[in-house]
GROMACS .gro file of N, CA and C in nm:
model
  531
    1MET      N    1  -0.363  -2.245  -0.749
    1MET     CA    2  -0.441  -2.188  -0.662
    1MET      C    3  -0.570  -2.252  -0.646
    2ASP      N    4  -0.633  -2.227  -0.538
    2ASP     CA    5  -0.755  -2.306  -0.521
    2ASP      C    6  -0.884  -2.242  -0.589
    3GLU      N    7  -1.001  -2.277  -0.565
    3GLU     CA    8  -1.099  -2.212  -0.621
    3GLU      C    9  -1.151  -2.077  -0.535
    4ILE      N   10  -1.207  -1.978  -0.611
    4ILE     CA   11  -1.276  -1.884  -0.546
    4ILE      C   12  -1.396  -1.881  -0.575
    5ALA      N   13  -1.486  -1.891  -0.468
    5ALA     CA   14  -1.634  -1.895  -0.477
    5ALA      C   15  -1.674  -1.734  -0.483
    6MET      N   16  -1.758  -1.699  -0.590
    6MET     CA   17  -1.830  -1.582  -0.562
    6MET      C   18  -1.961  -1.568  -0.549
    7ILE      N   19  -2.021  -1.517  -0.433
    7ILE     CA   20  -2.147  -1.533  -0.408
    7ILE      C   21  -2.220  -1.403  -0.432
    8SER      N   22  -2.314  -1.405  -0.514
    8SER     CA   23  -2.389  -1.275  -0.535
    8SER      C   24  -2.516  -1.242  -0.432
    9PHE      N   25  -2.521  -1.137  -0.365
    9PHE     CA   26  -2.639  -1.141  -0.264
    9PHE      C   27  -2.719  -1.018  -0.337
   10GLY      N   28  -2.778  -1.019  -0.427
   10GLY     CA   29  -2.828  -0.925  -0.492
   10GLY      C   30  -2.827  -0.928  -0.654
   11TYR      N   31  -2.859  -0.851  -0.725
   11TYR     CA   32  -2.834  -0.845  -0.881
   11TYR      C   33  -2.734  -0.761  -0.939
   12PHE      N   34  -2.637  -0.826  -1.005
   12PHE     CA   35  -2.531  -0.778  -1.055
   12PHE      C   36  -2.538  -0.804  -1.236
   13GLU      N   37  -2.519  -0.688  -1.297
   13GLU     CA   38  -2.522  -0.690  -1.450
   13GLU      C   39  -2.417  -0.808  -1.488
   14LYS      N   40  -2.465  -0.882  -1.599
   14LYS     CA   41  -2.372  -1.001  -1.634
   14LYS      C   42  -2.250  -0.924  -1.694
   15GLN      N   43  -2.218  -0.808  -1.744
   15GLN     CA   44  -2.092  -0.755  -1.816
   15GLN      C   45  -1.998  -0.726  -1.672
   16LEU      N   46  -2.059  -0.676  -1.560
   16LEU     CA   47  -1.993  -0.663  -1.454
   16LEU      C   48  -1.928  -0.796  -1.387
   17LEU      N   49  -2.012  -0.906  -1.392
   17LEU     CA   50  -1.969  -1.020  -1.341
   17LEU      C   51  -1.866  -1.075  -1.442
   18ASP      N   52  -1.861  -1.091  -1.553
   18ASP     CA   53  -1.775  -1.145  -1.671
   18ASP      C   54  -1.664  -1.053  -1.613
   19ALA      N   55  -1.656  -0.927  -1.603
   19ALA     CA   56  -1.537  -0.857  -1.600
   19ALA      C   57  -1.454  -0.889  -1.451
   20VAL      N   58  -1.557  -0.910  -1.341
   20VAL     CA   59  -1.493  -0.941  -1.223
   20VAL      C   60  -1.430  -1.089  -1.227
   21THR      N   61  -1.495  -1.199  -1.311
   21THR     CA   62  -1.432  -1.295  -1.326
   21THR      C   63  -1.312  -1.318  -1.389
   22MET      N   64  -1.295  -1.248  -1.518
   22MET     CA   65  -1.183  -1.211  -1.582
   22MET      C   66  -1.076  -1.212  -1.508
   23ARG      N   67  -1.079  -1.076  -1.433
   23ARG     CA   68  -0.984  -0.992  -1.367
   23ARG      C   69  -0.931  -1.083  -1.249
   24THR      N   70  -1.031  -1.141  -1.168
   24THR     CA   71  -0.994  -1.206  -1.046
   24THR      C   72  -0.896  -1.356  -1.099
   25GLU      N   73  -0.986  -1.426  -1.184
   25GLU     CA   74  -0.892  -1.529  -1.227
   25GLU      C   75  -0.735  -1.483  -1.258
   26GLN      N   76  -0.711  -1.376  -1.338
   26GLN     CA   77  -0.580  -1.342  -1.370
   26GLN      C   78  -0.504  -1.295  -1.233
   27ALA      N   79  -0.580  -1.224  -1.141
   27ALA     CA   80  -0.486  -1.171  -1.033
   27ALA      C   81  -0.438  -1.291  -0.953
   28PHE      N   82  -0.505  -1.391  -0.933
   28PHE     CA   83  -0.512  -1.506  -0.829
   28PHE      C   84  -0.460  -1.644  -0.917
   29SER      N   85  -0.485  -1.646  -1.046
   29SER     CA   86  -0.468  -1.777  -1.110
   29SER      C   87  -0.556  -1.883  -1.067
   30ALA      N   88  -0.652  -1.841  -1.017
   30ALA     CA   89  -0.766  -1.937  -0.950
   30ALA      C   90  -0.895  -1.945  -1.053
   31ARG      N   91  -0.959  -2.067  -1.017
   31ARG     CA   92  -1.080  -2.117  -1.095
   31ARG      C   93  -1.176  -2.036  -1.003
   32ILE      N   94  -1.280  -1.961  -1.095
   32ILE     CA   95  -1.394  -1.882  -1.017
   32ILE      C   96  -1.529  -1.968  -1.038
   33SER      N   97  -1.584  -1.966  -0.927
   33SER     CA   98  -1.740  -2.041  -0.941
   33SER      C   99  -1.828  -1.945  -0.871
   34TRP      N  100  -1.941  -1.920  -0.940
   34TRP     CA  101  -2.054  -1.842  -0.900
   34TRP      C  102  -2.162  -1.891  -0.856
   35LYS      N  103  -2.213  -1.838  -0.735
   35LYS     CA  104  -2.343  -1.882  -0.684
   35LYS      C  105  -2.432  -1.769  -0.650
   36GLU      N  106  -2.548  -1.780  -0.629
   36GLU     CA  107  -2.649  -1.674  -0.579
   36GLU      C  108  -2.645  -1.708  -0.414
   37GLY      N  109  -2.667  -1.579  -0.354
   37GLY     CA  110  -2.673  -1.628  -0.212
   37GLY      C  111  -2.816  -1.554  -0.158
   38PHE      N  112  -2.854  -1.630  -0.051
   38PHE     CA  113  -2.971  -1.541   0.009
   38PHE      C  114  -2.942  -1.502   0.159
   39LEU      N  115  -2.955  -1.376   0.220
   39LEU     CA  116  -2.963  -1.338   0.355
   39LEU      C  117  -3.087  -1.233   0.348
   40ASP      N  118  -3.127  -1.282   0.479
   40ASP     CA  119  -3.241  -1.149   0.525
   40ASP      C  120  -3.148  -1.045   0.586
   41LEU      N  121  -3.104  -0.956   0.489
   41LEU     CA  122  -3.023  -0.853   0.543
   41LEU      C  123  -3.057  -0.762   0.656
   42GLY      N  124  -3.209  -0.759   0.633
   42GLY     CA  125  -3.279  -0.675   0.761
   42GLY      C  126  -3.198  -0.723   0.889
   43ASP      N  127  -3.154  -0.846   0.909
   43ASP     CA  128  -3.077  -0.886   1.052
   43ASP      C  129  -2.966  -0.818   1.074
   44TYR      N  130  -2.880  -0.744   0.983
   44TYR     CA  131  -2.757  -0.700   0.986
   44TYR      C  132  -2.766  -0.530   0.972
   45TYR      N  133  -2.894  -0.488   0.959
   45TYR     CA  134  -2.940  -0.325   0.954
   45TYR      C  135  -2.920  -0.279   1.086
   46ASP      N  136  -2.864  -0.139   1.093
   46ASP     CA  137  -2.842  -0.085   1.222
   46ASP      C  138  -2.923   0.035   1.173
   47PRO      N  139  -3.038   0.068   1.229
   47PRO     CA  140  -3.119   0.189   1.197
   47PRO      C  141  -3.068   0.308   1.245
   48SER      N  142  -2.973   0.310   1.337
   48SER     CA  143  -2.904   0.449   1.402
   48SER      C  144  -2.809   0.518   1.289
   49ARG      N  145  -2.760   0.398   1.224
   49ARG     CA  146  -2.652   0.460   1.127
   49ARG      C  147  -2.713   0.441   0.986
   50ARG      N  148  -2.816   0.367   0.968
   50ARG     CA  149  -2.891   0.339   0.825
   50ARG      C  150  -2.788   0.282   0.749
   51GLN      N  151  -2.723   0.195   0.786
   51GLN     CA  152  -2.613   0.097   0.750
   51GLN      C  153  -2.628  -0.045   0.773
   52TYR      N  154  -2.542  -0.113   0.704
   52TYR     CA  155  -2.538  -0.259   0.737
   52TYR      C  156  -2.407  -0.322   0.806
   53ASP      N  157  -2.428  -0.398   0.913
   53ASP     CA  158  -2.269  -0.402   1.005
   53ASP      C  159  -2.202  -0.519   0.902
   54GLY      N  160  -2.075  -0.470   0.846
   54GLY     CA  161  -1.998  -0.551   0.784
   54GLY      C  162  -1.946  -0.675   0.831
   55ASN      N  163  -1.884  -0.631   0.986
   55ASN     CA  164  -1.849  -0.755   1.047
   55ASN      C  165  -1.941  -0.861   1.076
   56ARG      N  166  -2.078  -0.828   1.088
   56ARG     CA  167  -2.177  -0.944   1.129
   56ARG      C  168  -2.186  -1.023   0.980
   57ILE      N  169  -2.205  -0.939   0.883
   57ILE     CA  170  -2.233  -1.011   0.753
   57ILE      C  171  -2.106  -1.088   0.693
   58LEU      N  172  -2.002  -1.045   0.745
   58LEU     CA  173  -1.887  -1.139   0.693
   58LEU      C  174  -1.883  -1.274   0.785
   59LYS      N  175  -1.896  -1.266   0.883
   59LYS     CA  176  -1.922  -1.372   0.981
   59LYS      C  177  -2.012  -1.477   0.938
   60VAL      N  178  -2.128  -1.437   0.907
   60VAL     CA  179  -2.239  -1.523   0.864
   60VAL      C  180  -2.235  -1.563   0.702
   61ILE      N  181  -2.131  -1.488   0.635
   61ILE     CA  182  -2.123  -1.557   0.503
   61ILE      C  183  -2.002  -1.661   0.505
   62ASP      N  184  -1.931  -1.651   0.590
   62ASP     CA  185  -1.803  -1.724   0.630
   62ASP      C  186  -1.872  -1.862   0.685
   63GLU      N  187  -1.954  -1.859   0.762
   63GLU     CA  188  -2.045  -1.971   0.831
   63GLU      C  189  -2.125  -2.044   0.740
   64ARG      N  190  -2.187  -1.961   0.671
   64ARG     CA  191  -2.300  -2.046   0.588
   64ARG      C  192  -2.239  -2.070   0.431
   65PHE      N  193  -2.155  -1.987   0.372
   65PHE     CA  194  -2.124  -1.988   0.247
   65PHE      C  195  -1.989  -2.034   0.223
   66GLY      N  196  -1.897  -2.033   0.319
   66GLY     CA  197  -1.753  -2.047   0.286
   66GLY      C  198  -1.727  -2.185   0.235
   67VAL      N  199  -1.639  -2.199   0.148
   67VAL     CA  200  -1.593  -2.300   0.097
   67VAL      C  201  -1.464  -2.365   0.179
   68SER      N  202  -1.488  -2.517   0.175
   68SER     CA  203  -1.371  -2.583   0.264
   68SER      C  204  -1.226  -2.573   0.197
   69LYS      N  205  -1.223  -2.550   0.073
   69LYS     CA  206  -1.096  -2.557   0.015
   69LYS      C  207  -1.111  -2.450  -0.100
   70GLY      N  208  -1.055  -2.309  -0.063
   70GLY     CA  209  -1.026  -2.200  -0.141
   70GLY      C  210  -1.088  -2.110  -0.062
   71LYS      N  211  -1.136  -1.990  -0.112
   71LYS     CA  212  -1.159  -1.858  -0.094
   71LYS      C  213  -1.309  -1.830  -0.125
   72THR      N  214  -1.386  -1.760  -0.060
   72THR     CA  215  -1.514  -1.707  -0.070
   72THR      C  216  -1.539  -1.555  -0.039
   73ILE      N  217  -1.588  -1.509  -0.156
   73ILE     CA  218  -1.648  -1.356  -0.165
   73ILE      C  219  -1.777  -1.333  -0.171
   74GLY      N  220  -1.859  -1.242  -0.056
   74GLY     CA  221  -1.979  -1.241  -0.099
   74GLY      C  222  -1.977  -1.077  -0.157
   75LEU      N  223  -2.064  -1.061  -0.268
   75LEU     CA  224  -2.070  -0.934  -0.340
   75LEU      C  225  -2.220  -0.880  -0.304
   76LEU      N  226  -2.210  -0.759  -0.262
   76LEU     CA  227  -2.328  -0.705  -0.197
   76LEU      C  228  -2.356  -0.539  -0.276
   77SER      N  229  -2.455  -0.490  -0.261
   77SER     CA  230  -2.504  -0.383  -0.299
   77SER      C  231  -2.540  -0.269  -0.206
   78ILE      N  232  -2.507  -0.284  -0.087
   78ILE     CA  233  -2.552  -0.220   0.055
   78ILE      C  234  -2.446  -0.138   0.102
   79ASP      N  235  -2.505  -0.031   0.189
   79ASP     CA  236  -2.395   0.071   0.252
   79ASP      C  237  -2.336  -0.019   0.368
   80LEU      N  238  -2.208  -0.064   0.392
   80LEU     CA  239  -2.142  -0.130   0.493
   80LEU      C  240  -2.071  -0.048   0.585
   81PHE      N  241  -2.083  -0.082   0.709
   81PHE     CA  242  -2.029  -0.007   0.799
   81PHE      C  243  -1.918  -0.127   0.919
   82ILE      N  244  -1.837  -0.067   0.983
   82ILE     CA  245  -1.792  -0.126   1.116
   82ILE      C  246  -1.761  -0.039   1.193
   83PRO      N  247  -1.777  -0.051   1.347
   83PRO     CA  248  -1.788   0.022   1.434
   83PRO      C  249  -1.680   0.115   1.412
   84ILE      N  250  -1.560   0.110   1.396
   84ILE     CA  251  -1.476   0.208   1.405
   84ILE      C  252  -1.459   0.303   1.289
   85LEU      N  253  -1.547   0.259   1.172
   85LEU     CA  254  -1.516   0.340   1.055
   85LEU      C  255  -1.689   0.414   1.023
   86THR      N  256  -1.674   0.514   0.939
   86THR     CA  257  -1.801   0.573   0.897
   86THR      C  258  -1.843   0.476   0.771
   87PHE      N  259  -1.779   0.438   0.712
   87PHE     CA  260  -1.813   0.340   0.610
   87PHE      C  261  -1.695   0.244   0.568
   88ILE      N  262  -1.748   0.124   0.484
   88ILE     CA  263  -1.625   0.043   0.424
   88ILE      C  264  -1.666  -0.011   0.303
   89TYR      N  265  -1.576  -0.021   0.221
   89TYR     CA  266  -1.593  -0.101   0.060
   89TYR      C  267  -1.622  -0.253   0.086
   90GLY      N  268  -1.511  -0.280   0.192
   90GLY     CA  269  -1.512  -0.450   0.189
   90GLY      C  270  -1.464  -0.482   0.328
   91GLN      N  271  -1.479  -0.617   0.344
   91GLN     CA  272  -1.420  -0.652   0.501
   91GLN      C  273  -1.359  -0.794   0.448
   92ALA      N  274  -1.250  -0.841   0.536
   92ALA     CA  275  -1.196  -0.994   0.501
   92ALA      C  276  -1.147  -1.018   0.641
   93PHE      N  277  -1.142  -1.198   0.653
   93PHE     CA  278  -1.058  -1.227   0.759
   93PHE      C  279  -0.940  -1.230   0.698
   94LEU      N  280  -0.835  -1.180   0.784
   94LEU     CA  281  -0.697  -1.171   0.707
   94LEU      C  282  -0.661  -1.326   0.736
   95ASN      N  283  -0.608  -1.388   0.606
   95ASN     CA  284  -0.540  -1.512   0.610
   95ASN      C  285  -0.654  -1.605   0.639
   96GLY      N  286  -0.771  -1.559   0.614
   96GLY     CA  287  -0.894  -1.651   0.643
   96GLY      C  288  -0.962  -1.708   0.514
   97ARG      N  289  -1.059  -1.747   0.497
   97ARG     CA  290  -1.139  -1.818   0.376
   97ARG      C  291  -1.236  -1.732   0.308
   98SER      N  292  -1.284  -1.599   0.404
   98SER     CA  293  -1.387  -1.525   0.361
   98SER      C  294  -1.368  -1.368   0.373
   99CYS      N  295  -1.456  -1.318   0.263
   99CYS     CA  296  -1.441  -1.148   0.262
   99CYS      C  297  -1.567  -1.106   0.177
  100ILE      N  298  -1.603  -0.989   0.196
  100ILE     CA  299  -1.718  -0.923   0.133
  100ILE      C  300  -1.663  -0.803   0.076
  101ALA      N  301  -1.760  -0.752  -0.042
  101ALA     CA  302  -1.724  -0.628  -0.101
  101ALA      C  303  -1.851  -0.576  -0.163
  102SER      N  304  -1.870  -0.451  -0.139
  102SER     CA  305  -1.990  -0.379  -0.197
  102SER      C  306  -1.970  -0.284  -0.291
  103ASN      N  307  -2.045  -0.252  -0.370
  103ASN     CA  308  -2.047  -0.164  -0.475
  103ASN      C  309  -2.139  -0.043  -0.422
  104TYR      N  310  -2.178  -0.033  -0.327
  104TYR     CA  311  -2.265   0.075  -0.280
  104TYR      C  312  -2.233   0.216  -0.331
  105ARG      N  313  -2.092   0.243  -0.261
  105ARG     CA  314  -2.033   0.370  -0.247
  105ARG      C  315  -1.949   0.388  -0.383
  106LEU      N  316  -1.947   0.309  -0.488
  106LEU     CA  317  -1.847   0.318  -0.586
  106LEU      C  318  -1.888   0.391  -0.703
  107SER      N  319  -2.031   0.449  -0.714
  107SER     CA  320  -2.054   0.474  -0.847
  107SER      C  321  -2.047   0.625  -0.825
  108ASN      N  322  -1.997   0.734  -0.940
  108ASN     CA  323  -1.994   0.854  -0.959
  108ASN      C  324  -2.143   0.928  -0.895
  109GLU      N  325  -2.226   0.886  -0.907
  109GLU     CA  326  -2.381   0.941  -0.889
  109GLU      C  327  -2.393   0.956  -0.756
  110ARG      N  328  -2.330   0.876  -0.682
  110ARG     CA  329  -2.337   0.878  -0.524
  110ARG      C  330  -2.267   1.017  -0.484
  111TYR      N  331  -2.194   1.068  -0.571
  111TYR     CA  332  -2.092   1.183  -0.529
  111TYR      C  333  -2.143   1.283  -0.599
  112GLY      N  334  -2.208   1.299  -0.682
  112GLY     CA  335  -2.297   1.412  -0.785
  112GLY      C  336  -2.204   1.440  -0.883
  113LEU      N  337  -2.153   1.315  -0.924
  113LEU     CA  338  -2.089   1.337  -1.058
  113LEU      C  339  -2.165   1.250  -1.180
  114LEU      N  340  -2.115   1.276  -1.307
  114LEU     CA  341  -2.183   1.196  -1.402
  114LEU      C  342  -2.145   1.071  -1.399
  115PRO      N  343  -2.253   0.987  -1.437
  115PRO     CA  344  -2.239   0.823  -1.437
  115PRO      C  345  -2.151   0.793  -1.513
  116ASP      N  346  -2.062   0.689  -1.471
  116ASP     CA  347  -1.944   0.630  -1.542
  116ASP      C  348  -1.941   0.491  -1.525
  117GLU      N  349  -1.978   0.401  -1.590
  117GLU     CA  350  -2.012   0.264  -1.570
  117GLU      C  351  -1.870   0.193  -1.551
  118THR      N  352  -1.798   0.214  -1.641
  118THR     CA  353  -1.644   0.158  -1.654
  118THR      C  354  -1.579   0.180  -1.542
  119LEU      N  355  -1.586   0.314  -1.483
  119LEU     CA  356  -1.511   0.361  -1.361
  119LEU      C  357  -1.556   0.279  -1.262
  120MET      N  358  -1.709   0.250  -1.243
  120MET     CA  359  -1.750   0.190  -1.137
  120MET      C  360  -1.703   0.054  -1.139
  121HIS      N  361  -1.727  -0.014  -1.238
  121HIS     CA  362  -1.666  -0.156  -1.274
  121HIS      C  363  -1.539  -0.159  -1.212
  122ASN      N  364  -1.441  -0.081  -1.258
  122ASN     CA  365  -1.295  -0.082  -1.228
  122ASN      C  366  -1.282  -0.058  -1.082
  123ARG      N  367  -1.349   0.010  -1.035
  123ARG     CA  368  -1.336   0.040  -0.875
  123ARG      C  369  -1.386  -0.103  -0.777
  124PHE      N  370  -1.486  -0.151  -0.832
  124PHE     CA  371  -1.537  -0.251  -0.772
  124PHE      C  372  -1.448  -0.390  -0.795
  125ILE      N  373  -1.373  -0.420  -0.888
  125ILE     CA  374  -1.271  -0.509  -0.931
  125ILE      C  375  -1.162  -0.508  -0.834
  126LYS      N  376  -1.114  -0.360  -0.822
  126LYS     CA  377  -1.024  -0.344  -0.729
  126LYS      C  378  -1.035  -0.387  -0.601
  127GLU      N  379  -1.151  -0.334  -0.546
  127GLU     CA  380  -1.190  -0.371  -0.438
  127GLU      C  381  -1.223  -0.532  -0.391
  128ILE      N  382  -1.254  -0.600  -0.484
  128ILE     CA  383  -1.286  -0.751  -0.480
  128ILE      C  384  -1.142  -0.812  -0.474
  129ILE      N  385  -1.052  -0.763  -0.559
  129ILE     CA  386  -0.916  -0.830  -0.558
  129ILE      C  387  -0.852  -0.774  -0.397
  130HIS      N  388  -0.875  -0.662  -0.377
  130HIS     CA  389  -0.792  -0.615  -0.254
  130HIS      C  390  -0.828  -0.714  -0.104
  131GLU      N  391  -0.975  -0.721  -0.110
  131GLU     CA  392  -1.040  -0.819  -0.020
  131GLU      C  393  -0.992  -0.953  -0.006
  132LEU      N  394  -1.000  -0.999  -0.162
  132LEU     CA  395  -0.940  -1.160  -0.159
  132LEU      C  396  -0.788  -1.147  -0.108
  133GLY      N  397  -0.714  -1.047  -0.151
  133GLY     CA  398  -0.584  -1.035  -0.110
  133GLY      C  399  -0.573  -1.050   0.049
  134HIS      N  400  -0.628  -1.011   0.113
  134HIS     CA  401  -0.666  -0.999   0.264
  134HIS      C  402  -0.659  -1.156   0.292
  135THR      N  403  -0.746  -1.235   0.241
  135THR     CA  404  -0.779  -1.374   0.255
  135THR      C  405  -0.634  -1.453   0.248
  136TYR      N  406  -0.578  -1.405   0.153
  136TYR     CA  407  -0.434  -1.465   0.128
  136TYR      C  408  -0.324  -1.419   0.206
  137GLY      N  409  -0.348  -1.354   0.314
  137GLY     CA  410  -0.273  -1.304   0.422
  137GLY      C  411  -0.211  -1.160   0.393
  138LEU      N  412  -0.233  -1.111   0.264
  138LEU     CA  413  -0.154  -0.982   0.259
  138LEU      C  414  -0.210  -0.877   0.335
  139ILE      N  415  -0.152  -0.773   0.370
  139ILE     CA  416  -0.183  -0.636   0.465
  139ILE      C  417  -0.199  -0.523   0.367
  140HIS      N  418  -0.212  -0.418   0.418
  140HIS     CA  419  -0.223  -0.292   0.339
  140HIS      C  420  -0.073  -0.269   0.297
  141CYS      N  421  -0.066  -0.217   0.177
  141CYS     CA  422   0.083  -0.164   0.103
  141CYS      C  423   0.094  -0.025   0.105
  142SER      N  424   0.210   0.003   0.107
  142SER     CA  425   0.231   0.161   0.085
  142SER      C  426   0.273   0.198  -0.042
  143HIS      N  427   0.280   0.099  -0.135
  143HIS     CA  428   0.306   0.137  -0.298
  143HIS      C  429   0.186   0.193  -0.324
  144PRO      N  430   0.208   0.321  -0.423
  144PRO     CA  431   0.096   0.384  -0.483
  144PRO      C  432   0.019   0.321  -0.587
  145ASP      N  433   0.084   0.229  -0.653
  145ASP     CA  434   0.010   0.151  -0.735
  145ASP      C  435  -0.071   0.023  -0.698
  146CYS      N  436  -0.020  -0.056  -0.593
  146CYS     CA  437  -0.058  -0.175  -0.570
  146CYS      C  438  -0.215  -0.156  -0.520
  147VAL      N  439  -0.286  -0.269  -0.562
  147VAL     CA  440  -0.421  -0.304  -0.508
  147VAL      C  441  -0.438  -0.310  -0.393
  148MET      N  442  -0.320  -0.346  -0.300
  148MET     CA  443  -0.334  -0.349  -0.163
  148MET      C  444  -0.342  -0.251  -0.078
  149ARG      N  445  -0.311  -0.132  -0.151
  149ARG     CA  446  -0.289   0.017  -0.064
  149ARG      C  447  -0.450   0.038  -0.028
  150SER      N  448  -0.438   0.082   0.111
  150SER     CA  449  -0.579   0.129   0.177
  150SER      C  450  -0.639   0.235   0.099
  151SER      N  451  -0.766   0.223   0.099
  151SER     CA  452  -0.859   0.322   0.023
  151SER      C  453  -0.968   0.371   0.128
  152THR      N  454  -0.945   0.489   0.161
  152THR     CA  455  -1.033   0.557   0.248
  152THR      C  456  -1.162   0.611   0.166
  153TYR      N  457  -1.123   0.678   0.037
  153TYR     CA  458  -1.226   0.734  -0.058
  153TYR      C  459  -1.201   0.681  -0.182
  154VAL      N  460  -1.309   0.722  -0.258
  154VAL     CA  461  -1.330   0.631  -0.402
  154VAL      C  462  -1.196   0.699  -0.477
  155GLU      N  463  -1.155   0.801  -0.464
  155GLU     CA  464  -1.030   0.882  -0.543
  155GLU      C  465  -0.916   0.787  -0.484
  156ASP      N  466  -0.896   0.731  -0.364
  156ASP     CA  467  -0.770   0.649  -0.336
  156ASP      C  468  -0.810   0.514  -0.419
  157ILE      N  469  -0.928   0.457  -0.445
  157ILE     CA  470  -0.951   0.370  -0.521
  157ILE      C  471  -0.889   0.361  -0.674
  158ASP      N  472  -0.933   0.500  -0.728
  158ASP     CA  473  -0.893   0.525  -0.851
  158ASP      C  474  -0.754   0.544  -0.888
  159GLN      N  475  -0.684   0.591  -0.798
  159GLN     CA  476  -0.528   0.628  -0.796
  159GLN      C  477  -0.478   0.483  -0.803
  160LYS      N  478  -0.494   0.355  -0.747
  160LYS     CA  479  -0.416   0.263  -0.725
  160LYS      C  480  -0.468   0.172  -0.861
  161GLY      N  481  -0.372   0.080  -0.870
  161GLY     CA  482  -0.402  -0.014  -0.990
  161GLY      C  483  -0.477  -0.130  -0.946
  162GLU      N  484  -0.488  -0.206  -1.041
  162GLU     CA  485  -0.570  -0.364  -1.023
  162GLU      C  486  -0.481  -0.454  -0.979
  163ASP      N  487  -0.360  -0.432  -1.003
  163ASP     CA  488  -0.234  -0.540  -0.992
  163ASP      C  489  -0.181  -0.523  -0.847
  164PHE      N  490  -0.087  -0.642  -0.816
  164PHE     CA  491  -0.032  -0.638  -0.675
  164PHE      C  492   0.105  -0.567  -0.709
  165CYS      N  493   0.179  -0.506  -0.635
  165CYS     CA  494   0.295  -0.471  -0.653
  165CYS      C  495   0.421  -0.584  -0.648
  166PRO      N  496   0.515  -0.578  -0.685
  166PRO     CA  497   0.622  -0.686  -0.679
  166PRO      C  498   0.616  -0.765  -0.548
  167ASN      N  499   0.632  -0.660  -0.429
  167ASN     CA  500   0.651  -0.757  -0.295
  167ASN      C  501   0.527  -0.809  -0.259
  168CYS      N  502   0.403  -0.771  -0.299
  168CYS     CA  503   0.268  -0.826  -0.244
  168CYS      C  504   0.270  -0.949  -0.345
  169LYS      N  505   0.291  -0.913  -0.461
  169LYS     CA  506   0.273  -1.058  -0.562
  169LYS      C  507   0.372  -1.162  -0.512
  170SER      N  508   0.512  -1.126  -0.483
  170SER     CA  509   0.569  -1.216  -0.412
  170SER      C  510   0.525  -1.303  -0.301
  171ASN      N  511   0.470  -1.232  -0.217
  171ASN     CA  512   0.417  -1.276  -0.081
  171ASN      C  513   0.277  -1.365  -0.123
  172LEU      N  514   0.218  -1.339  -0.197
  172LEU     CA  515   0.085  -1.403  -0.269
  172LEU      C  516   0.133  -1.533  -0.320
  173ILE      N  517   0.230  -1.549  -0.407
  173ILE     CA  518   0.276  -1.661  -0.444
  173ILE      C  519   0.323  -1.761  -0.334
  174HIS      N  520   0.405  -1.700  -0.232
  174HIS     CA  521   0.465  -1.778  -0.122
  174HIS      C  522   0.346  -1.827  -0.013
  175PHE      N  523   0.240  -1.792  -0.007
  175PHE     CA  524   0.142  -1.825   0.086
  175PHE      C  525   0.106  -1.966   0.050
  176PRO      N  526   0.112  -2.079   0.153
  176PRO     CA  527   0.057  -2.179   0.142
  176PRO      C  528  -0.081  -2.205   0.116
  177GLU      N  529  -0.136  -2.296   0.029
  177GLU     CA  530  -0.280  -2.318   0.013
  177GLU      C  531  -0.321  -2.427   0.116
   0.00000   0.00000   0.00000
């Protein structure tokens, strides 16, 4: 497979970036490259919702940072929404070249629970693999362990695995580059 360009918009711990790189390489048999990106996120902030417009951010990341051969994912730490949902963990162009994922709603502390860095990292990795799966044409899956299963709440993310089910893996392998 091609290269996956990961672009961080903000600070992420090296330990997290190393784990993301390793798991994404394994999931897609892809070469991972890293860049830092800069956007004035204020342009995408909706004061009435106190959140950032995921659709508009995805579009600008695709236009400004999307690689010509391969896939691009923008990593963020902001609260994302799309008009039809209260919040989202990520967004992707189905069978497109770009997607985004945010870790904003993935920490236990956000829900009044004790911190668990490992759990937060695992949640973020699953969401990154999930969104990249969409860029390779995969849709939501009903298999309970599949990383492509839809996640409405963090509990949904915790219940699914980091890997593709056999059907999604088979479809992933057959998508042309």
